[in-house]
Amino acid sequence: MGGESPPRRIRADAERSTARILEAAEAVFAEDPAASLERIADAAGLARVTVHRRFASRTALLDALAEQLSQRYLLGLAEARVETAPPLVALHRLTEIVFDLKLGHRFAVQLSAALTPAVVDGLDLLFARLRDAGAITAADPAWCRQVYLALLHEVYDLPAGSPTLTSAGAGDEVEAKVNLLVRTAVGALGGSSDTTGVALDR
Amino acid sequence: MGGESPPRRIRADAERSTARILEAAEAVFAEDPAASLERIADAAGLARVTVHRRFASRTALLDALAEQLSQRYLLGLAEARVETAPPLVALHRLTEIVFDLKLGHRFAVQLSAALTPAVVDGLDLLFARLRDAGAITAADPAWCRQVYLALLHEVYDLPAGSPTLTSAGAGDEVEAKVNLLVRTAVGALGGSSDTTGVALDR
DNA sequence: CAGACCTGATACGGCACTGTTTCACTTACG
DNA sequence: CGTAAGTGAAACAGTGCCGTATCAGGTCTG
């Protein structure tokens, strides 16, 4: 049954369209998960018909988005050296990376499909190592994941001039958010703030 | 300008219907905020037309739901003696009360309309007192609120047999959840787990 | 350059949901 | 008990969105 891929060349043009659509979808869905495809098409500067050409159905678009998201998470986990670096450092770095992705996390969290088994495994490993290192006391990896992601979500859309944020030090706003998130997550998972300070104050 | 309320007697029958609709809406919207009014009508054992008779529009129903929710929060804050009781005890008690309400928090949190200024004030007061008592270090009340509500949400739909939950002690499942939430929230907001232990272990 | 590919515009059918109306019937309440 | 109110069933118009099709014109790519 060899359904050879027909001589269908995917023009570079079209591929740019898909990219623009995914980008727009990420932004639009972030603030309204029920947004219509037309709104996304507008945001992408394309016609609604084109969206339907690149993605057979709405769910196909959603799936592609989840896929892309999952890939980024995986890449982030790799870049953060979750397996080898000192766990607190890895946590800090991972958070940094995720923030840089500027993902619409309200969407991402809601779309649990982005949490591929591979991604979950990566996070679980990170938290297991954190616990072994004594940075946190919570044992249940699922719980750690939930808490981390929830707090990530909250920190992400924290207003820029928030007192909490400015008091978090670090001139860079993103860096302040990262510090806040790491400190809060570790605290939530039963870590002693001492350990945090030792490893991260600098 | 006296628009006297016309001799429109609201029959007890009808009032029961509104109650059933609100109840059903709470349950249905909890797991699908975009659910149709027909689904709610079914859940309430009524016809869709009746829903439209009791609530002029979909948003009217949403508003009524938010109103009801806000009332419950206010009542909870009062019952927890947020203003007078030792803050950690108040936090514990408030959490207990909110859980007992069995609210669909996925819905409630999403519907920020339920956070009336009055409710916000109550929560702010609670966290201010917690800080003054040294139970937490976070100063920004908005941040405290966000974190508390986010964690409340997470704990709420934690599977019954979760290792985190069973390890939280307390034979009663609800009590275990309450303990977990208080401990996690206090930790997240920079409280020393020592203080928590002193005030709550028992 | 030439053919294959991509796009926008326009239009259509279909679906699900909202909100309204009418009518016959049941139920509460004075 | 009798009237006013509430309800269910059925049907209607209106809307928004999805998915498809067609066609003319623009754009790559070999």
Tab-separated table of C-alpha atoms (C1' of nucleotides) in Angstrom, chain C:
chain	number	residue	atom	x	y	z
C	1	DC	C1'	9.606	31.522	-19.936
C	2	DA	C1'	6.006	28.245	-18.833
C	3	DG	C1'	3.533	25.488	-15.989
C	4	DA	C1'	2.549	24.455	-11.483
C	5	DC	C1'	1.395	26.462	-7.296
C	6	DC	C1'	-0.576	29.891	-4.098
C	7	DT	C1'	-3.807	33.532	-2.934
C	8	DG	C1'	-8.013	36.604	-2.533
C	9	DA	C1'	-12.747	37.379	-3.510
C	10	DT	C1'	-17.170	35.664	-3.582
C	11	DA	C1'	-20.613	32.654	-2.831
C	12	DC	C1'	-23.073	28.666	-0.993
C	13	DG	C1'	-24.789	25.041	2.235
C	14	DG	C1'	-24.901	23.522	6.673
C	15	DC	C1'	-24.847	23.610	11.561
C	16	DA	C1'	-25.449	25.111	16.350
C	17	DC	C1'	-26.943	28.488	19.370
C	18	DT	C1'	-29.660	32.482	20.876
C	19	DG	C1'	-33.853	34.782	21.617
C	20	DT	C1'	-38.942	35.205	20.642
C	21	DT	C1'	-43.654	33.866	19.966
C	22	DT	C1'	-47.880	31.118	20.262
C	23	DC	C1'	-50.799	27.782	22.355
C	24	DA	C1'	-52.484	24.257	25.330
C	25	DC	C1'	-51.887	22.677	29.823
C	26	DT	C1'	-50.635	22.458	34.741
C	27	DT	C1'	-49.827	24.565	39.108
C	28	DA	C1'	-49.729	27.819	42.864
C	29	DC	C1'	-52.271	31.155	45.687
C	30	DG	C1'	-55.856	34.306	47.429
